[in-house]
Amino acid sequence: MSARVWLAVAVFVVVFEFGALCQQGSIPKTNQETQPAIKQNSATATAPIKQPPHDPLVNWRNATVAFGQVKHEDLTNRNYFSAVGTGIIISTSEKTAYLVTAKHMFCNPDERWFPSELHLRFAWQDHKSIYNYLGIPFTLRTNKGSPLWVTLDDDSDIAVLLMPEDFNTRLPEDDRKKNCEVIGTADIDSDVFEGEQGGPRSEPILG
């Protein structure tokens, strides 16, 4: 039995907004003899607005995608999105991102599974019905059958596919974003474990 690689993902998306800082001049002093002191009524004082706590789980989820196929339901005579697995989006630079998933999502000889195309839905699109939105079609192989995804030379169950630059324009207009939430390489730790067979072996553990 070959060793399995369990992938655990941690992403922290932090947005910093830098506002312009305006330095004010000295405020003229009021005449204490003619101006009565103004006391703030504690009952009517404006309380500081408390922002809801940041939940990193939301960002982790938004960097997750579902792979699926378009199937037909005879009962309703409608097509629908049928999920077959999940993946994550990892970015190596501002303009480059990859889909990372298990290799058996794209190639599984035991199941005679060699898809040339799958559809993709983002986790934040779950509010849309699988009947009304079938996802973005993603090509996995060339016309000659060569894979567009890459994997390691060993038997690691992991595959990587480059995200197309125009994927945002292929989304419905109401789903298009200026920034896509992804996992940065700095958010991924590496570790090793011993394989179940063949003695000690180094494998990457994402998490």
JSON list of N, CA and C in Angstrom, two decimals, residues 123-168:
[
{"chain": "A", "resi": 123, "resn": "ALA", "atom": "N", "xyz": [-15.41, 28.15, -4.19]},
{"chain": "A", "resi": 123, "resn": "ALA", "atom": "CA", "xyz": [-16.19, 27.90, -2.99]},
{"chain": "A", "resi": 123, "resn": "ALA", "atom": "C", "xyz": [-17.17, 29.03, -2.71]},
{"chain": "A", "resi": 124, "resn": "TRP", "atom": "N", "xyz": [-16.78, 30.27, -3.06]},
{"chain": "A", "resi": 124, "resn": "TRP", "atom": "CA", "xyz": [-17.67, 31.39, -2.80]},
{"chain": "A", "resi": 124, "resn": "TRP", "atom": "C", "xyz": [-18.82, 31.48, -3.81]},
{"chain": "A", "resi": 125, "resn": "GLN", "atom": "N", "xyz": [-18.90, 30.51, -4.72]},
{"chain": "A", "resi": 125, "resn": "GLN", "atom": "CA", "xyz": [-20.02, 30.44, -5.65]},
{"chain": "A", "resi": 125, "resn": "GLN", "atom": "C", "xyz": [-21.04, 29.38, -5.23]},
{"chain": "A", "resi": 126, "resn": "ASP", "atom": "N", "xyz": [-20.89, 28.86, -4.02]},
{"chain": "A", "resi": 126, "resn": "ASP", "atom": "CA", "xyz": [-21.78, 27.80, -3.57]},
{"chain": "A", "resi": 126, "resn": "ASP", "atom": "C", "xyz": [-23.23, 28.25, -3.43]},
{"chain": "A", "resi": 127, "resn": "HIS", "atom": "N", "xyz": [-23.44, 29.56, -3.36]},
{"chain": "A", "resi": 127, "resn": "HIS", "atom": "CA", "xyz": [-24.82, 30.04, -3.25]},
{"chain": "A", "resi": 127, "resn": "HIS", "atom": "C", "xyz": [-25.58, 29.85, -4.56]},
{"chain": "A", "resi": 128, "resn": "LYS", "atom": "N", "xyz": [-24.84, 29.56, -5.64]},
{"chain": "A", "resi": 128, "resn": "LYS", "atom": "CA", "xyz": [-25.48, 29.37, -6.94]},
{"chain": "A", "resi": 128, "resn": "LYS", "atom": "C", "xyz": [-25.84, 27.89, -7.12]},
{"chain": "A", "resi": 129, "resn": "SER", "atom": "N", "xyz": [-26.99, 27.67, -7.67]},
{"chain": "A", "resi": 129, "resn": "SER", "atom": "CA", "xyz": [-27.46, 26.31, -7.89]},
{"chain": "A", "resi": 129, "resn": "SER", "atom": "C", "xyz": [-26.55, 25.57, -8.86]},
{"chain": "A", "resi": 130, "resn": "ILE", "atom": "N", "xyz": [-26.34, 24.28, -8.60]},
{"chain": "A", "resi": 130, "resn": "ILE", "atom": "CA", "xyz": [-25.53, 23.46, -9.51]},
{"chain": "A", "resi": 130, "resn": "ILE", "atom": "C", "xyz": [-26.24, 23.25, -10.84]},
{"chain": "A", "resi": 131, "resn": "TYR", "atom": "N", "xyz": [-27.52, 23.59, -10.90]},
{"chain": "A", "resi": 131, "resn": "TYR", "atom": "CA", "xyz": [-28.27, 23.50, -12.16]},
{"chain": "A", "resi": 131, "resn": "TYR", "atom": "C", "xyz": [-28.15, 24.79, -12.96]},
{"chain": "A", "resi": 132, "resn": "ASN", "atom": "N", "xyz": [-28.06, 25.90, -12.27]},
{"chain": "A", "resi": 132, "resn": "ASN", "atom": "CA", "xyz": [-28.02, 27.19, -12.96]},
{"chain": "A", "resi": 132, "resn": "ASN", "atom": "C", "xyz": [-26.61, 27.62, -13.35]},
{"chain": "A", "resi": 133, "resn": "TYR", "atom": "N", "xyz": [-25.61, 27.15, -12.61]},
{"chain": "A", "resi": 133, "resn": "TYR", "atom": "CA", "xyz": [-24.22, 27.53, -12.91]},
{"chain": "A", "resi": 133, "resn": "TYR", "atom": "C", "xyz": [-23.37, 26.27, -12.95]},
{"chain": "A", "resi": 134, "resn": "LEU", "atom": "N", "xyz": [-22.79, 25.99, -14.12]},
{"chain": "A", "resi": 134, "resn": "LEU", "atom": "CA", "xyz": [-22.03, 24.76, -14.34]},
{"chain": "A", "resi": 134, "resn": "LEU", "atom": "C", "xyz": [-20.54, 24.93, -14.16]},
{"chain": "A", "resi": 135, "resn": "GLY", "atom": "N", "xyz": [-20.09, 26.14, -13.82]},
{"chain": "A", "resi": 135, "resn": "GLY", "atom": "CA", "xyz": [-18.67, 26.36, -13.60]},
{"chain": "A", "resi": 135, "resn": "GLY", "atom": "C", "xyz": [-17.91, 26.75, -14.86]},
{"chain": "A", "resi": 136, "resn": "ILE", "atom": "N", "xyz": [-16.61, 26.99, -14.70]},
{"chain": "A", "resi": 136, "resn": "ILE", "atom": "CA", "xyz": [-15.73, 27.36, -15.81]},
{"chain": "A", "resi": 136, "resn": "ILE", "atom": "C", "xyz": [-15.11, 26.10, -16.39]},
{"chain": "A", "resi": 137, "resn": "PRO", "atom": "N", "xyz": [-15.19, 25.90, -17.71]},
{"chain": "A", "resi": 137, "resn": "PRO", "atom": "CA", "xyz": [-14.50, 24.74, -18.29]},
{"chain": "A", "resi": 137, "resn": "PRO", "atom": "C", "xyz": [-12.99, 24.95, -18.30]},
{"chain": "A", "resi": 138, "resn": "PHE", "atom": "N", "xyz": [-12.26, 23.92, -17.87]},
{"chain": "A", "resi": 138, "resn": "PHE", "atom": "CA", "xyz": [-10.80, 23.95, -17.83]},
{"chain": "A", "resi": 138, "resn": "PHE", "atom": "C", "xyz": [-10.25, 22.80, -18.67]},
{"chain": "A", "resi": 139, "resn": "THR", "atom": "N", "xyz": [-9.41, 23.14, -19.63]},
{"chain": "A", "resi": 139, "resn": "THR", "atom": "CA", "xyz": [-8.78, 22.12, -20.47]},
{"chain": "A", "resi": 139, "resn": "THR", "atom": "C", "xyz": [-7.60, 21.51, -19.73]},
{"chain": "A", "resi": 140, "resn": "LEU", "atom": "N", "xyz": [-7.53, 20.19, -19.69]},
{"chain": "A", "resi": 140, "resn": "LEU", "atom": "CA", "xyz": [-6.48, 19.49, -18.96]},
{"chain": "A", "resi": 140, "resn": "LEU", "atom": "C", "xyz": [-5.45, 18.84, -19.88]},
{"chain": "A", "resi": 141, "resn": "ARG", "atom": "N", "xyz": [-5.79, 18.67, -21.15]},
{"chain": "A", "resi": 141, "resn": "ARG", "atom": "CA", "xyz": [-4.88, 18.00, -22.08]},
{"chain": "A", "resi": 141, "resn": "ARG", "atom": "C", "xyz": [-4.89, 18.71, -23.43]},
{"chain": "A", "resi": 142, "resn": "THR", "atom": "N", "xyz": [-3.79, 18.52, -24.15]},
{"chain": "A", "resi": 142, "resn": "THR", "atom": "CA", "xyz": [-3.70, 19.06, -25.50]},
{"chain": "A", "resi": 142, "resn": "THR", "atom": "C", "xyz": [-4.53, 18.20, -26.45]},
{"chain": "A", "resi": 143, "resn": "ASN", "atom": "N", "xyz": [-4.62, 18.64, -27.71]},
{"chain": "A", "resi": 143, "resn": "ASN", "atom": "CA", "xyz": [-5.37, 17.87, -28.70]},
{"chain": "A", "resi": 143, "resn": "ASN", "atom": "C", "xyz": [-4.78, 16.48, -28.91]},
{"chain": "A", "resi": 144, "resn": "LYS", "atom": "N", "xyz": [-3.48, 16.33, -28.62]},
{"chain": "A", "resi": 144, "resn": "LYS", "atom": "CA", "xyz": [-2.82, 15.04, -28.78]},
{"chain": "A", "resi": 144, "resn": "LYS", "atom": "C", "xyz": [-2.87, 14.20, -27.51]},
{"chain": "A", "resi": 145, "resn": "GLY", "atom": "N", "xyz": [-3.50, 14.73, -26.48]},
{"chain": "A", "resi": 145, "resn": "GLY", "atom": "CA", "xyz": [-3.66, 13.97, -25.25]},
{"chain": "A", "resi": 145, "resn": "GLY", "atom": "C", "xyz": [-2.59, 14.20, -24.20]},
{"chain": "A", "resi": 146, "resn": "SER", "atom": "N", "xyz": [-1.64, 15.07, -24.48]},
{"chain": "A", "resi": 146, "resn": "SER", "atom": "CA", "xyz": [-0.58, 15.35, -23.50]},
{"chain": "A", "resi": 146, "resn": "SER", "atom": "C", "xyz": [-1.15, 16.19, -22.36]},
{"chain": "A", "resi": 147, "resn": "PRO", "atom": "N", "xyz": [-0.78, 15.89, -21.12]},
{"chain": "A", "resi": 147, "resn": "PRO", "atom": "CA", "xyz": [-1.32, 16.65, -19.99]},
{"chain": "A", "resi": 147, "resn": "PRO", "atom": "C", "xyz": [-0.78, 18.08, -19.94]},
{"chain": "A", "resi": 148, "resn": "LEU", "atom": "N", "xyz": [-1.63, 19.01, -19.60]},
{"chain": "A", "resi": 148, "resn": "LEU", "atom": "CA", "xyz": [-1.22, 20.40, -19.38]},
{"chain": "A", "resi": 148, "resn": "LEU", "atom": "C", "xyz": [-0.80, 20.61, -17.93]},
{"chain": "A", "resi": 149, "resn": "TRP", "atom": "N", "xyz": [-1.11, 19.68, -17.08]},
{"chain": "A", "resi": 149, "resn": "TRP", "atom": "CA", "xyz": [-0.72, 19.76, -15.68]},
{"chain": "A", "resi": 149, "resn": "TRP", "atom": "C", "xyz": [0.62, 19.05, -15.50]},
{"chain": "A", "resi": 150, "resn": "VAL", "atom": "N", "xyz": [1.28, 19.34, -14.40]},
{"chain": "A", "resi": 150, "resn": "VAL", "atom": "CA", "xyz": [2.58, 18.73, -14.10]},
{"chain": "A", "resi": 150, "resn": "VAL", "atom": "C", "xyz": [2.51, 18.06, -12.74]},
{"chain": "A", "resi": 151, "resn": "THR", "atom": "N", "xyz": [3.41, 17.13, -12.52]},
{"chain": "A", "resi": 151, "resn": "THR", "atom": "CA", "xyz": [3.48, 16.41, -11.26]},
{"chain": "A", "resi": 151, "resn": "THR", "atom": "C", "xyz": [4.93, 16.06, -10.97]},
{"chain": "A", "resi": 152, "resn": "LEU", "atom": "N", "xyz": [5.18, 15.50, -9.81]},
{"chain": "A", "resi": 152, "resn": "LEU", "atom": "CA", "xyz": [6.54, 15.10, -9.46]},
{"chain": "A", "resi": 152, "resn": "LEU", "atom": "C", "xyz": [6.90, 13.78, -10.12]},
{"chain": "A", "resi": 153, "resn": "ASP", "atom": "N", "xyz": [8.19, 13.49, -10.17]},
{"chain": "A", "resi": 153, "resn": "ASP", "atom": "CA", "xyz": [8.66, 12.25, -10.79]},
{"chain": "A", "resi": 153, "resn": "ASP", "atom": "C", "xyz": [8.37, 11.02, -9.93]},
{"chain": "A", "resi": 154, "resn": "ASP", "atom": "N", "xyz": [8.16, 11.23, -8.64]},
{"chain": "A", "resi": 154, "resn": "ASP", "atom": "CA", "xyz": [7.87, 10.08, -7.78]},
{"chain": "A", "resi": 154, "resn": "ASP", "atom": "C", "xyz": [6.37, 9.78, -7.81]},
{"chain": "A", "resi": 155, "resn": "ASP", "atom": "N", "xyz": [5.91, 8.98, -6.88]},
{"chain": "A", "resi": 155, "resn": "ASP", "atom": "CA", "xyz": [4.50, 8.59, -6.88]},
{"chain": "A", "resi": 155, "resn": "ASP", "atom": "C", "xyz": [3.63, 9.49, -6.01]},
{"chain": "A", "resi": 156, "resn": "SER", "atom": "N", "xyz": [4.08, 10.70, -5.76]},
{"chain": "A", "resi": 156, "resn": "SER", "atom": "CA", "xyz": [3.29, 11.64, -4.95]},
{"chain": "A", "resi": 156, "resn": "SER", "atom": "C", "xyz": [1.96, 11.93, -5.64]},
{"chain": "A", "resi": 157, "resn": "ASP", "atom": "N", "xyz": [0.91, 11.90, -4.87]},
{"chain": "A", "resi": 157, "resn": "ASP", "atom": "CA", "xyz": [-0.43, 12.13, -5.42]},
{"chain": "A", "resi": 157, "resn": "ASP", "atom": "C", "xyz": [-0.74, 13.62, -5.41]},
{"chain": "A", "resi": 158, "resn": "ILE", "atom": "N", "xyz": [-0.04, 14.34, -6.26]},
{"chain": "A", "resi": 158, "resn": "ILE", "atom": "CA", "xyz": [-0.22, 15.79, -6.34]},
{"chain": "A", "resi": 158, "resn": "ILE", "atom": "C", "xyz": [0.00, 16.25, -7.77]},
{"chain": "A", "resi": 159, "resn": "ALA", "atom": "N", "xyz": [-0.81, 17.20, -8.22]},
{"chain": "A", "resi": 159, "resn": "ALA", "atom": "CA", "xyz": [-0.70, 17.74, -9.58]},
{"chain": "A", "resi": 159, "resn": "ALA", "atom": "C", "xyz": [-0.92, 19.24, -9.53]},
{"chain": "A", "resi": 160, "resn": "VAL", "atom": "N", "xyz": [-0.30, 19.95, -10.48]},
{"chain": "A", "resi": 160, "resn": "VAL", "atom": "CA", "xyz": [-0.36, 21.41, -10.52]},
{"chain": "A", "resi": 160, "resn": "VAL", "atom": "C", "xyz": [-0.74, 21.85, -11.93]},
{"chain": "A", "resi": 161, "resn": "LEU", "atom": "N", "xyz": [-1.67, 22.78, -12.01]},
{"chain": "A", "resi": 161, "resn": "LEU", "atom": "CA", "xyz": [-2.14, 23.30, -13.29]},
{"chain": "A", "resi": 161, "resn": "LEU", "atom": "C", "xyz": [-2.12, 24.82, -13.24]},
{"chain": "A", "resi": 162, "resn": "LEU", "atom": "N", "xyz": [-1.51, 25.45, -14.23]},
{"chain": "A", "resi": 162, "resn": "LEU", "atom": "CA", "xyz": [-1.43, 26.91, -14.27]},
{"chain": "A", "resi": 162, "resn": "LEU", "atom": "C", "xyz": [-2.82, 27.50, -14.48]},
{"chain": "A", "resi": 163, "resn": "MET", "atom": "N", "xyz": [-3.14, 28.50, -13.67]},
{"chain": "A", "resi": 163, "resn": "MET", "atom": "CA", "xyz": [-4.41, 29.20, -13.84]},
{"chain": "A", "resi": 163, "resn": "MET", "atom": "C", "xyz": [-4.32, 30.10, -15.06]},
{"chain": "A", "resi": 164, "resn": "PRO", "atom": "N", "xyz": [-5.28, 30.04, -15.98]},
{"chain": "A", "resi": 164, "resn": "PRO", "atom": "CA", "xyz": [-5.25, 30.94, -17.14]},
{"chain": "A", "resi": 164, "resn": "PRO", "atom": "C", "xyz": [-5.44, 32.39, -16.71]},
{"chain": "A", "resi": 165, "resn": "GLU", "atom": "N", "xyz": [-4.78, 33.28, -17.43]},
{"chain": "A", "resi": 165, "resn": "GLU", "atom": "CA", "xyz": [-4.84, 34.70, -17.06]},
{"chain": "A", "resi": 165, "resn": "GLU", "atom": "C", "xyz": [-6.23, 35.28, -17.24]},
{"chain": "A", "resi": 166, "resn": "ASP", "atom": "N", "xyz": [-7.03, 34.70, -18.12]},
{"chain": "A", "resi": 166, "resn": "ASP", "atom": "CA", "xyz": [-8.34, 35.27, -18.42]},
{"chain": "A", "resi": 166, "resn": "ASP", "atom": "C", "xyz": [-9.47, 34.62, -17.63]},
{"chain": "A", "resi": 167, "resn": "PHE", "atom": "N", "xyz": [-9.12, 33.88, -16.57]},
{"chain": "A", "resi": 167, "resn": "PHE", "atom": "CA", "xyz": [-10.17, 33.15, -15.86]},
{"chain": "A", "resi": 167, "resn": "PHE", "atom": "C", "xyz": [-11.21, 34.08, -15.26]},
{"chain": "A", "resi": 168, "resn": "ASN", "atom": "N", "xyz": [-10.79, 35.28, -14.85]},
{"chain": "A", "resi": 168, "resn": "ASN", "atom": "CA", "xyz": [-11.72, 36.21, -14.22]},
{"chain": "A", "resi": 168, "resn": "ASN", "atom": "C", "xyz": [-12.77, 36.70, -15.22]}
]
